[in-house]
mmCIF file of C-alpha atoms in Angstrom:
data_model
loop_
_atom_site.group_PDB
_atom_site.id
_atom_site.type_symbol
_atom_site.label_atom_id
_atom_site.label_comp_id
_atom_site.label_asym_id
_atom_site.label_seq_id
_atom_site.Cartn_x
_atom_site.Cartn_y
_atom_site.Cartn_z
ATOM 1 C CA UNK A 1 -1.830 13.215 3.420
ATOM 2 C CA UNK A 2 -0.468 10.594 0.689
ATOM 3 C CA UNK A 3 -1.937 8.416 -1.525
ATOM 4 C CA UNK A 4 -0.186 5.530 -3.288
ATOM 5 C CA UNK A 5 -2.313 4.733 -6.858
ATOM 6 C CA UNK A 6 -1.721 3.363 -9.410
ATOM 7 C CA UNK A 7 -3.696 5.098 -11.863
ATOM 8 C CA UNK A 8 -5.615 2.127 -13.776
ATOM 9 C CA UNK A 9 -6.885 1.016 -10.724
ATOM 10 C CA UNK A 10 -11.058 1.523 -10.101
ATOM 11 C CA UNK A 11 -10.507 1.527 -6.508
ATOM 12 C CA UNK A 12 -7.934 4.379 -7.127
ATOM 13 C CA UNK A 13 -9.720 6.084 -8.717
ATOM 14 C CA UNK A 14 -13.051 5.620 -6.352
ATOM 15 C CA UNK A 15 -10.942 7.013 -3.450
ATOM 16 C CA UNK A 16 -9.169 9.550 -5.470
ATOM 17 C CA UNK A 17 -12.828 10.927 -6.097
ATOM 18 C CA UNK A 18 -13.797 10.778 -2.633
ATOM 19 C CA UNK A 19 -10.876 12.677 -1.462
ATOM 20 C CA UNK A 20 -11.645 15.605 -3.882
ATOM 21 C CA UNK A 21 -15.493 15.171 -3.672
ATOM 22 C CA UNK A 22 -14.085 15.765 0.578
ATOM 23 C CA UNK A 23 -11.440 18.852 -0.629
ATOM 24 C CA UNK A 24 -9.327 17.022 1.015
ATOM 25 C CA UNK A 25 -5.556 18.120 0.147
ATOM 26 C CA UNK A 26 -3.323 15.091 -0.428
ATOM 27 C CA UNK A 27 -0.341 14.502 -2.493
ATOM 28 C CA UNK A 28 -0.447 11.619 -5.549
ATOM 29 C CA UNK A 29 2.108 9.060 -5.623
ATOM 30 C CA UNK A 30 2.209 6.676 -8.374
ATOM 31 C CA UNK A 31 3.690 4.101 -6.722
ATOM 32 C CA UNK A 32 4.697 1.862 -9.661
ATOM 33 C CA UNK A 33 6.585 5.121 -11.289
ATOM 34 C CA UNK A 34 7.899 6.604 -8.192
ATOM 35 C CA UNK A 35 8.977 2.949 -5.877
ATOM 36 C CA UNK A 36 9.132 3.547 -2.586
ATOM 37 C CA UNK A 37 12.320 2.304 -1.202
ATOM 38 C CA UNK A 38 12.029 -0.932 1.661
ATOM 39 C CA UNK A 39 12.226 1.819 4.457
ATOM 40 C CA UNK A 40 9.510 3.387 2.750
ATOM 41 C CA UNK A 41 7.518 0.170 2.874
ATOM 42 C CA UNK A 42 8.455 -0.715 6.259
ATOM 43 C CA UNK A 43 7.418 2.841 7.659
ATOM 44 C CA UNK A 44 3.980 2.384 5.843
ATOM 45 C CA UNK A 45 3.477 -0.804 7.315
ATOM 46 C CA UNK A 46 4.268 0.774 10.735
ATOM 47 C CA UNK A 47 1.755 3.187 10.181
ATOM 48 C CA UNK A 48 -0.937 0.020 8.929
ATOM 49 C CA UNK A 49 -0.216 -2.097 11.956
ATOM 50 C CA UNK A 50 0.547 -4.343 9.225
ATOM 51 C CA UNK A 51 2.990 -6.672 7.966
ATOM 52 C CA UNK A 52 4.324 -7.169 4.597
ATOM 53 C CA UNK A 53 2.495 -10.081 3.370
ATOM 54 C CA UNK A 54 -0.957 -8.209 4.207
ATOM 55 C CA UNK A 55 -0.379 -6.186 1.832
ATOM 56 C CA UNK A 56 0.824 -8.115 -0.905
ATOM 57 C CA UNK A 57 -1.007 -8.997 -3.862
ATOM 58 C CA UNK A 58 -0.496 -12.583 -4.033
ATOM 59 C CA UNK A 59 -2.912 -13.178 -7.336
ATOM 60 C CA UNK A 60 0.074 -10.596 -8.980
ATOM 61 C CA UNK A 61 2.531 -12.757 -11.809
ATOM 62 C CA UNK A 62 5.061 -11.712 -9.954
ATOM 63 C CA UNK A 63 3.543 -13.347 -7.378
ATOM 64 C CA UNK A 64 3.450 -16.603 -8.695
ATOM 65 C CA UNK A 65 6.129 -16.331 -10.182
ATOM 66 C CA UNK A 66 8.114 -15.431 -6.927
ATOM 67 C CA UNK A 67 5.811 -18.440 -4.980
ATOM 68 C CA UNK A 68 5.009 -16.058 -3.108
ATOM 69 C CA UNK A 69 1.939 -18.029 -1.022
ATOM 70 C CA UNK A 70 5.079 -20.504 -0.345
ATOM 71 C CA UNK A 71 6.686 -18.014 1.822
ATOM 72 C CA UNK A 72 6.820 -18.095 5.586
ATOM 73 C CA UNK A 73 5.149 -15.647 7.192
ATOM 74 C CA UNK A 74 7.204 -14.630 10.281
ATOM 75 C CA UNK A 75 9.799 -11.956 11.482
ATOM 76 C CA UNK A 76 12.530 -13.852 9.861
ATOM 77 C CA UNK A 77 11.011 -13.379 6.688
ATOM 78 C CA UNK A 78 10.291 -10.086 6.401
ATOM 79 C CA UNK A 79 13.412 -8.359 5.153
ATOM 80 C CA UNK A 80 12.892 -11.079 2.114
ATOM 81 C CA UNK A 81 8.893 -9.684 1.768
ATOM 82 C CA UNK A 82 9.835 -6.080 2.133
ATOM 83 C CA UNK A 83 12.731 -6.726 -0.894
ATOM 84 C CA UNK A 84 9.721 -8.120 -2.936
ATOM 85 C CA UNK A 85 7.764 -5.079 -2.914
ATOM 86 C CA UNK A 86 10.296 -2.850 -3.247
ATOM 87 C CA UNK A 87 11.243 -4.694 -6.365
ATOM 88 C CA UNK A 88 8.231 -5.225 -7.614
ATOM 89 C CA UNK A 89 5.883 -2.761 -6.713
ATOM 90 C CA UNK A 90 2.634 -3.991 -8.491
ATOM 91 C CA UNK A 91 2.486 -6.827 -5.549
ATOM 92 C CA UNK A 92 1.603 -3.730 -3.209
ATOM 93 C CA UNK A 93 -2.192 -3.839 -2.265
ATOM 94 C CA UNK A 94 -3.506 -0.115 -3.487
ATOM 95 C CA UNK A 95 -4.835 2.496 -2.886
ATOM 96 C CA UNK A 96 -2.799 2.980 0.792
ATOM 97 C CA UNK A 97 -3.726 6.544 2.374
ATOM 98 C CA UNK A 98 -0.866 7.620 4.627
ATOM 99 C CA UNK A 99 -2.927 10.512 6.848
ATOM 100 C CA UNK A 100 -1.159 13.359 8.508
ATOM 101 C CA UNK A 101 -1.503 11.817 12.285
ATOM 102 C CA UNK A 102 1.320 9.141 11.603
ATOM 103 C CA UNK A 103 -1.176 6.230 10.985
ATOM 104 C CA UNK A 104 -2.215 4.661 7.452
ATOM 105 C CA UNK A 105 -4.822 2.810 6.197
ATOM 106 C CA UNK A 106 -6.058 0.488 2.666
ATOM 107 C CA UNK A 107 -8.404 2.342 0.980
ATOM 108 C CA UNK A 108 -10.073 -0.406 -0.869
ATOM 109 C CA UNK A 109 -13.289 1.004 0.512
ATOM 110 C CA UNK A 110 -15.511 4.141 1.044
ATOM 111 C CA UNK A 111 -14.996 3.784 5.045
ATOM 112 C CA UNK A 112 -11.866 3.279 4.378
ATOM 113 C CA UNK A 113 -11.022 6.646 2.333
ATOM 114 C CA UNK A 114 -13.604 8.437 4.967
ATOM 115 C CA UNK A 115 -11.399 6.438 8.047
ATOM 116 C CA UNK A 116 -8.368 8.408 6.193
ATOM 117 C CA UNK A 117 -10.243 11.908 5.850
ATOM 118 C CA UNK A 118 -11.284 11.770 10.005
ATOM 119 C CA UNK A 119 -8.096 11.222 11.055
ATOM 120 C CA UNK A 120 -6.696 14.101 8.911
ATOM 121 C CA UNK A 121 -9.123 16.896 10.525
ATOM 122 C CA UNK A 122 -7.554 18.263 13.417
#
């Protein structure tokens, strides 16, 4: 199991303690130090069952700066998405938990980190 964090982040941090309070073994990836290339994205948001722009921080500078909320959201679009996260990593929505069974998920919450842990036990 991964975990994408970037460290200054509560909600990191929250699911960072769950996974040890769990003894869960994971592996840290600070995502804004170590980018993950647009395969990397796109594999993650296989995993999700999500698409680029539901995982975007649109509130981000970057965001606004990119008018980002301006952008279609369609297939045709999302080579241009993936390129913005790649590039600019911050706009990825955090913590994501990439669990050993192939699937991912946003662990913004408690169910979410626990969602993560279940699907790890085999």
């Amino acid at each position: 199991m991964e975990i994408w964090i970037n460290p200054a982040c509560s909600k990191c941090r929250s699911a960072i303690s769950l996974l040890d309070a769990e003894g869960a073994e994971y592996t840290v990836r600070r995502y804004l130090e170590d980018v993950p290339s647009e395969d990397e994205i796109r594999d993650v948001l296989d995993r999700l069952g999500l698409e680029p722009w539901d995982i975007t921080r649109t509130q981000e500078a970057a965001a606004k700066e990119l008018g980002l909320k301006e952008w279609p959201r369609d297939e045709t679009s999302r080579d241009r998405w993936l390129k913005a996260l790649a590039e600019h990593p911050k706009l990825i929505q955090r913590p994501i938990i990439t669990a050993d069974d192939g699937t991912a998920v946003v662990g913004r919450t408690d169910e979410a980190v626990q969602d993560a842990l279940s699907r790890n036990k085999s």
